Coordinates of C-alpha atoms in Angstrom, one line a residue:
M13 CA 0.0 0.0 0.0
E14 CA 1.4 3.4 -1.0
E15 CA 0.8 6.4 1.2
E16 CA 0.9 9.9 -0.4
L17 CA 2.8 12.3 1.7
T18 CA 1.9 16.0 2.1
R19 CA 5.6 16.9 2.5
S20 CA 8.3 15.7 0.1
Y21 CA 12.0 16.0 0.0
I22 CA 14.9 13.9 -1.3
T23 CA 16.3 12.8 2.1
M24 CA 13.1 11.2 3.4
P25 CA 14.5 7.7 2.7
K26 CA 16.8 6.4 5.4
G27 CA 20.5 7.0 5.0
F28 CA 20.5 10.0 2.6
K29 CA 21.8 13.5 3.1
A30 CA 21.7 16.5 0.8
N31 CA 22.8 20.1 0.6
G32 CA 22.9 23.1 -1.9
V33 CA 25.2 26.1 -1.9
S34 CA 26.1 29.0 -4.1
A35 CA 29.3 29.1 -6.2
G36 CA 28.5 32.4 -7.8
M37 CA 27.4 31.1 -11.1
K38 CA 23.8 32.3 -10.8
C39 CA 24.6 35.3 -8.6
H40 CA 28.0 36.9 -9.1
D41 CA 27.9 39.1 -6.1
L42 CA 27.9 36.5 -3.3
A43 CA 28.6 39.1 -0.6
N44 CA 25.3 40.9 -1.4
I45 CA 22.9 38.0 -1.9
N46 CA 19.4 39.1 -1.0
K47 CA 18.2 36.3 1.3
D48 CA 14.6 37.4 0.6
D49 CA 15.1 36.3 -3.1
P50 CA 14.1 32.7 -4.0
K51 CA 16.9 30.3 -3.2
S52 CA 16.8 29.1 -6.7
S53 CA 18.1 32.5 -7.8
Y54 CA 21.5 32.0 -6.2
L55 CA 22.0 28.3 -5.1
D56 CA 23.8 26.5 -8.0
V57 CA 25.6 23.4 -6.7
G58 CA 23.7 20.6 -5.1
M59 CA 24.6 17.2 -3.7
V60 CA 22.7 14.1 -2.7
M61 CA 24.7 11.4 -0.8
S62 CA 24.0 8.1 0.8
D63 CA 25.8 7.0 4.0
T64 CA 26.5 3.7 2.2
L65 CA 27.1 2.5 -1.4
C66 CA 23.9 2.3 -3.5
N67 CA 22.8 0.3 -6.4
V68 CA 22.1 2.7 -9.2
A69 CA 20.3 2.8 -12.5
G70 CA 19.7 5.6 -15.0
V71 CA 18.1 6.6 -18.3
Y72 CA 19.5 9.3 -20.5
T73 CA 18.8 11.8 -23.2
S74 CA 18.6 10.2 -26.7
N75 CA 20.4 13.2 -28.2
L76 CA 23.6 12.0 -30.0
V77 CA 25.3 15.0 -28.5
K78 CA 25.7 14.5 -24.7
G79 CA 27.1 16.7 -22.0
H80 CA 30.4 15.7 -20.5
S81 CA 29.2 15.4 -16.9
L82 CA 26.5 13.1 -18.2
V83 CA 28.9 11.0 -20.3
R84 CA 31.0 10.4 -17.1
S85 CA 28.0 9.4 -15.1
I86 CA 26.7 7.0 -17.9
D87 CA 30.1 5.2 -17.8
I88 CA 29.8 4.7 -14.0
I89 CA 26.2 3.6 -14.0
E90 CA 26.4 1.2 -16.9
N91 CA 29.8 -0.3 -16.1
I92 CA 29.9 -0.3 -12.3
G93 CA 26.2 0.0 -11.3
K94 CA 27.0 1.5 -7.9
A95 CA 27.4 5.0 -6.5
R96 CA 27.2 6.9 -3.2
G97 CA 25.5 10.0 -4.7
I98 CA 25.5 12.8 -7.2
I99 CA 26.7 16.4 -7.6
V100 CA 24.6 18.6 -9.8
N101 CA 25.4 22.1 -10.9
S102 CA 23.2 24.6 -12.8
K103 CA 23.9 27.6 -15.0
V104 CA 26.7 25.8 -16.9
A105 CA 25.9 22.7 -18.9
N106 CA 29.5 21.4 -19.3
A107 CA 28.6 20.4 -22.9
G108 CA 30.2 21.1 -26.2
V109 CA 33.7 21.8 -24.8
G110 CA 35.5 18.6 -25.8
A111 CA 37.4 16.1 -23.7
I112 CA 38.3 18.7 -21.1
G113 CA 34.6 18.6 -20.0
I114 CA 35.0 15.0 -18.7
E115 CA 38.2 16.0 -17.0
D116 CA 36.5 18.9 -15.3
A117 CA 33.6 16.8 -14.1
T118 CA 36.1 14.3 -12.7
K119 CA 37.9 17.0 -10.8
V120 CA 34.6 18.1 -9.2
A121 CA 33.9 14.6 -8.1
S122 CA 37.4 14.0 -6.9
C123 CA 37.3 17.2 -4.8
A124 CA 34.2 16.0 -3.1
S125 CA 35.4 12.4 -2.7
S126 CA 38.6 13.5 -1.0
L127 CA 36.4 15.1 1.7
L128 CA 34.0 12.2 1.9
G129 CA 36.6 9.5 2.1
C130 CA 35.3 7.6 -1.0
D131 CA 36.4 7.0 -4.6
A132 CA 35.6 9.7 -7.1
K133 CA 33.8 7.0 -9.2
E134 CA 31.3 6.7 -6.4
I135 CA 30.0 10.2 -7.1
L136 CA 27.9 10.9 -10.2
T137 CA 28.0 14.3 -11.9
A138 CA 25.3 16.2 -13.7
S139 CA 25.3 19.7 -15.2
T140 CA 22.6 21.9 -16.7
G141 CA 22.6 25.4 -18.2
V142 CA 24.2 27.1 -21.1
I143 CA 26.0 24.8 -23.6
G144 CA 29.5 25.6 -24.9
S145 CA 31.1 26.9 -21.7
R146 CA 33.6 25.1 -19.4
L147 CA 32.7 24.6 -15.7
P148 CA 34.2 27.3 -13.6
L149 CA 36.3 24.9 -11.6
D150 CA 37.7 27.4 -9.1
K151 CA 34.2 28.5 -8.1
I152 CA 32.8 25.0 -7.8
T153 CA 35.7 23.3 -6.0
G154 CA 35.9 26.4 -3.8
V155 CA 32.5 25.7 -2.3
I156 CA 32.6 21.9 -2.2
P157 CA 34.0 22.0 1.4
S158 CA 30.9 23.9 2.6
L159 CA 28.7 21.7 0.4
V160 CA 30.0 18.6 2.1
E161 CA 30.1 20.0 5.6
G162 CA 26.5 21.1 5.3
L163 CA 25.2 17.6 4.2
S164 CA 22.2 16.8 6.3
E165 CA 19.0 14.7 6.2
S166 CA 17.0 17.9 7.2
E167 CA 14.2 19.1 5.0
E168 CA 15.8 22.5 4.5
S169 CA 19.1 20.9 3.2
A170 CA 17.1 18.7 0.9
H171 CA 15.2 21.6 -0.5
N172 CA 18.5 23.5 -1.0
A173 CA 19.7 20.6 -3.2
E174 CA 16.6 21.0 -5.3
Y175 CA 16.9 24.8 -5.6
A176 CA 20.5 24.4 -6.7
M177 CA 19.4 22.4 -9.8
M178 CA 16.8 24.8 -11.0
T179 CA 17.3 27.0 -14.0
T180 CA 14.2 28.6 -15.6
D181 CA 12.0 26.5 -13.3
T182 CA 9.5 28.6 -11.3
V183 CA 8.6 26.0 -8.7
P184 CA 10.5 23.1 -7.1
K185 CA 9.6 19.6 -8.2
E186 CA 9.8 17.2 -5.3
V187 CA 7.8 14.0 -4.5
S188 CA 7.8 11.3 -1.9
A189 CA 5.9 8.1 -1.0
Q190 CA 5.9 5.5 1.8
I191 CA 5.1 2.0 0.8
E192 CA 3.9 -0.6 3.2
L193 CA 5.2 -4.0 2.1
S194 CA 3.6 -7.5 2.5
S195 CA 5.8 -8.0 5.6
G196 CA 4.3 -4.9 7.2
K197 CA 7.6 -3.0 6.9
T198 CA 7.6 0.5 5.4
V199 CA 10.1 1.8 2.8
T200 CA 10.3 5.2 1.2
I201 CA 11.0 6.6 -2.3
S202 CA 11.7 10.3 -2.9
G203 CA 12.4 12.3 -6.0
M204 CA 13.5 15.8 -7.1
A205 CA 13.7 17.2 -10.5
K206 CA 14.4 20.3 -12.6
G207 CA 13.1 21.0 -16.0
S208 CA 11.1 23.8 -17.7
G209 CA 12.2 24.2 -21.3
M210 CA 14.0 22.3 -24.1
I211 CA 11.8 19.3 -23.1
H212 CA 10.7 16.6 -25.5
P213 CA 10.9 12.8 -25.5
N214 CA 13.2 11.0 -25.2
L215 CA 14.3 12.9 -22.2
A216 CA 15.1 16.5 -22.3
T217 CA 16.4 19.4 -20.2
M218 CA 15.4 17.6 -17.1
I219 CA 17.5 16.1 -14.3
C220 CA 15.7 13.9 -11.9
V221 CA 17.1 12.1 -8.9
F222 CA 15.2 9.4 -7.1
T223 CA 16.3 7.9 -3.7
T224 CA 15.0 4.9 -1.9
D225 CA 16.0 3.0 1.2
V226 CA 14.8 -0.3 -0.2
G227 CA 17.4 -2.7 -1.6
V228 CA 17.1 -3.6 -5.3
E229 CA 19.7 -5.1 -7.5
S230 CA 21.0 -2.7 -10.2
A231 CA 19.7 -4.8 -13.1
S232 CA 16.2 -5.0 -11.6
L233 CA 16.4 -1.3 -10.7
K234 CA 17.1 -0.5 -14.3
K235 CA 14.1 -2.5 -15.5
M236 CA 11.9 -0.7 -12.9
L237 CA 13.1 2.7 -13.9
Q238 CA 12.7 2.0 -17.7
K239 CA 9.1 1.1 -17.1
A240 CA 8.5 4.1 -14.9
V241 CA 9.9 6.5 -17.5
K242 CA 8.2 5.1 -20.6
Y243 CA 4.8 6.8 -20.2
T244 CA 5.9 9.6 -17.9
F245 CA 9.1 11.5 -18.6
N246 CA 9.1 10.2 -22.1
R247 CA 5.6 11.6 -22.6
V248 CA 6.4 15.3 -21.7
S249 CA 6.9 17.9 -24.4
V250 CA 7.3 21.6 -23.7
D251 CA 8.8 22.8 -27.0
G252 CA 9.9 19.8 -29.1
D253 CA 13.6 20.1 -28.3
T254 CA 15.6 17.3 -26.7
S255 CA 18.6 18.6 -24.8
V256 CA 22.1 17.1 -24.3
C257 CA 22.7 16.9 -20.5
D258 CA 19.7 15.0 -19.1
M259 CA 19.0 11.9 -17.1
V260 CA 16.8 10.3 -14.6
V261 CA 18.8 8.3 -11.9
V262 CA 17.6 6.2 -9.0
L263 CA 19.8 5.4 -6.0
A264 CA 18.8 2.4 -3.8
N265 CA 20.8 2.0 -0.6
G266 CA 18.9 -0.7 1.2
A267 CA 19.1 1.2 4.5
S268 CA 15.6 0.1 5.5
G269 CA 16.9 -3.4 5.8
V270 CA 14.4 -4.6 3.2
C271 CA 15.4 -6.1 -0.2
V272 CA 13.0 -6.9 -3.0
E273 CA 13.4 -9.3 -5.9
E274 CA 11.7 -9.3 -9.3
G275 CA 8.5 -11.3 -9.5
T276 CA 7.5 -10.7 -5.9
E277 CA 4.5 -8.8 -4.6
D278 CA 6.8 -6.3 -2.9
Y279 CA 8.8 -5.6 -6.1
Q280 CA 5.5 -4.9 -7.8
L281 CA 4.5 -2.4 -5.0
I282 CA 7.8 -0.6 -5.3
E283 CA 7.6 -0.5 -9.1
E284 CA 4.0 0.9 -9.0
A285 CA 5.1 3.6 -6.5
L286 CA 8.0 4.6 -8.7
C287 CA 5.8 4.9 -11.7
K288 CA 3.3 7.0 -9.8
L289 CA 6.0 9.4 -8.6
A290 CA 7.5 9.6 -12.1
E291 CA 4.0 10.6 -13.4
D292 CA 3.6 13.2 -10.7
I293 CA 7.0 14.8 -11.7
A294 CA 6.2 14.6 -15.4
R295 CA 3.0 16.6 -14.8
M296 CA 4.9 19.1 -12.8
L297 CA 7.5 19.5 -15.6
A298 CA 4.8 20.1 -18.2
A299 CA 2.8 22.5 -16.0
D300 CA 6.0 24.5 -15.3
G301 CA 7.0 24.8 -19.0
E302 CA 8.8 28.1 -19.8
G303 CA 6.2 30.8 -19.8
A304 CA 3.4 28.3 -19.5
T305 CA -0.1 29.4 -18.4
K306 CA -1.8 26.1 -19.2
F307 CA -1.2 22.4 -18.5
V308 CA -2.5 20.3 -21.4
E309 CA -3.0 16.5 -21.3
I310 CA -3.6 14.9 -24.7
E311 CA -5.0 11.4 -25.0
V312 CA -5.7 9.2 -28.0
R313 CA -7.9 6.1 -27.9
G314 CA -8.8 3.6 -30.7
A315 CA -5.5 3.9 -32.6
K316 CA -4.5 1.0 -34.8
D317 CA -1.3 0.3 -32.8
E318 CA 1.0 1.9 -30.2
K319 CA 3.1 3.5 -32.9
D320 CA 0.2 5.4 -34.4
A321 CA -1.1 6.4 -30.9
K322 CA 2.3 7.9 -30.0
L323 CA 2.6 9.7 -33.4
I324 CA -0.7 11.5 -32.8
V325 CA -0.2 12.6 -29.2
T326 CA 3.3 13.8 -30.1
S327 CA 2.2 15.7 -33.1
V328 CA -0.5 17.6 -31.2
A329 CA 1.8 18.3 -28.3
R330 CA 4.5 19.8 -30.3
S331 CA 2.3 21.8 -32.7
P332 CA 3.0 25.6 -32.2
L333 CA -0.4 26.4 -33.6
C334 CA -2.2 24.1 -31.1
K335 CA -0.1 25.4 -28.3
T336 CA -0.7 29.1 -29.1
A337 CA -4.4 28.4 -29.4
F338 CA -4.4 26.9 -25.9
F339 CA -2.7 30.1 -24.7
G340 CA -5.2 32.3 -26.5
E341 CA -8.1 30.2 -25.2
D342 CA -9.3 29.7 -28.8
A343 CA -11.5 26.7 -29.4
N344 CA -9.9 26.2 -32.9
I345 CA -10.5 22.5 -33.4
G346 CA -9.1 22.6 -36.9
R347 CA -5.6 23.0 -35.5
I348 CA -5.8 19.8 -33.5
L349 CA -7.4 18.0 -36.4
T350 CA -4.6 19.2 -38.7
A351 CA -1.9 18.0 -36.3
V352 CA -3.6 14.6 -36.1
G353 CA -3.7 14.5 -39.9
Y354 CA 0.0 15.2 -40.5
S355 CA 1.2 13.0 -37.6
G356 CA 2.0 10.1 -39.9
A357 CA -0.5 7.8 -38.3
S358 CA -2.9 5.7 -40.3
F359 CA -6.6 6.3 -39.8
D360 CA -9.9 7.1 -41.5
P361 CA -10.5 10.9 -41.4
E362 CA -14.2 10.2 -41.5
K363 CA -14.1 8.4 -38.2
V364 CA -12.5 10.9 -35.8
D365 CA -14.0 12.3 -32.6
I366 CA -12.3 15.2 -30.7
R367 CA -13.3 16.6 -27.3
L368 CA -11.8 19.6 -25.4
S369 CA -12.1 19.1 -21.7
G370 CA -15.1 16.8 -22.3
L371 CA -16.9 19.1 -24.7
L372 CA -17.6 17.3 -28.1
M373 CA -16.3 19.5 -30.9
Y374 CA -15.7 17.1 -33.8
K375 CA -17.5 13.8 -34.5
D376 CA -17.4 11.3 -37.3
G377 CA -15.0 13.5 -39.4
A378 CA -17.0 16.7 -39.1
A379 CA -17.1 19.7 -36.8
V380 CA -20.2 19.9 -34.7
A381 CA -22.0 22.8 -33.2
F382 CA -20.9 23.6 -29.6
D383 CA -21.5 26.2 -26.9
E384 CA -18.8 28.9 -27.5
E385 CA -19.3 30.2 -23.9
E386 CA -18.8 26.8 -22.4
A387 CA -15.7 26.3 -24.6
S388 CA -14.3 29.6 -23.4
R389 CA -15.0 28.7 -19.8
L390 CA -13.2 25.3 -20.2
L391 CA -10.2 26.9 -22.0
A392 CA -9.8 29.5 -19.4
C393 CA -9.0 26.8 -16.8
H394 CA -5.4 26.0 -16.0
D395 CA -5.8 22.3 -16.9
I396 CA -7.0 21.4 -20.4
K397 CA -7.7 17.9 -21.7
V398 CA -7.7 16.9 -25.4
D399 CA -9.4 13.6 -26.1
I400 CA -9.0 12.0 -29.6
T401 CA -10.9 8.9 -30.6
L402 CA -10.1 7.1 -33.9
Y403 CA -12.0 3.7 -34.0
E404 CA -9.1 1.9 -35.7
G405 CA -8.1 -0.5 -32.9
D406 CA -7.5 -0.5 -29.2
A407 CA -4.2 1.3 -28.8
Y408 CA -3.9 4.2 -26.4
D409 CA -1.3 6.8 -25.5
R410 CA -1.0 10.2 -23.8
M411 CA 1.2 13.2 -23.7
F412 CA 1.7 16.1 -21.2
T413 CA 2.4 19.5 -22.6
C414 CA 1.7 23.2 -22.1
D415 CA 0.8 26.3 -24.0
F416 CA 3.1 28.7 -25.8
S417 CA 2.9 32.2 -24.3
Y418 CA 4.6 35.5 -25.0
D419 CA 6.9 34.8 -22.1
Y420 CA 8.3 31.6 -23.8
V421 CA 9.8 33.8 -26.5
K422 CA 11.1 36.3 -24.0
I423 CA 12.8 33.6 -21.9
N424 CA 14.4 31.9 -24.8
G425 CA 15.3 35.0 -26.8
S426 CA 17.7 36.0 -24.0
Y427 CA 18.6 32.7 -22.3
R428 CA 22.3 33.3 -22.1
S429 CA 21.9 36.6 -20.3

């Protein structure tokens, strides 16, 4: 049984500590930081660490170009499968700078490991921000002693680690759940993420860290994570761009004293909880899309097969004309229909139904009369639902997205500044 928690932070599972500090990448004048400002405006280096070695699994951006901090972490996760924790920096992506990027990430990990008394390969690295600039090593290594010294299981320290990851995010993204197993024992899973723009499957400008105090072998943990990601993180599209630095990683330290194996009831309970938490974060990512004013969920039913279902939800989610119509609260059903039509899916155009937040607007291949006032009321809501029914088979899919507002252009027109 899974228990939803009203408070969530990454150190809720036993044996984990976290912290976040400012290295001056977001705020150059450290001496005059305004403590009344959001912490995400100046914290820029975060860490999550386990007291003991964890089994670890990850999934990564599908972009052929990958950031150097990420490349280093992929090597550790795929070839060793164990880690103590992760260091994440924002503002500088450590991507597109050549082999020196991996050396820089290794130096950051080595600086921390020397203070923690562990091997540098036990510390994963992740970076997010502007592509094409080297990590400012002096700044980052200069604050690692305070980062390590301040590691704590406290809620404040955990939140600080989340704030340090955030770039254009406007809200933190943190989730937790406690799961009562068949034995009556309770284990915990927590997650934290950043991501607001340059988001599109498969993975995007998101970094997500999950922690759990249940013991799961690395190979099983990877299967569990891949299942959790398939219809959650890989069903989020903010702007159709897939970035180069991004991953979802889960650290399992077994500190609860409980280990689960594939095929058991307890394994299934853990897997279901991880899937649910991944969906919660995926919804947060879409709702916090850069400049977003609307959260949009797109569902297709009755597609011929899974491929066609995915093609359709993806096409609608990434259509600038659909997304601007959602922003303008314009019930322009023709834009949705057009995106369905050019998606590449196979279907009979004379057998298509479309509903906006439950209001039927298109049936059997033709627009139908609808109440414009009711449509305006539904589109004025923050959450909008698009339902598309094809009558070609029984395949289903869904996508989370958001609208395109004026602010999206402003944010991305001057991102480097």
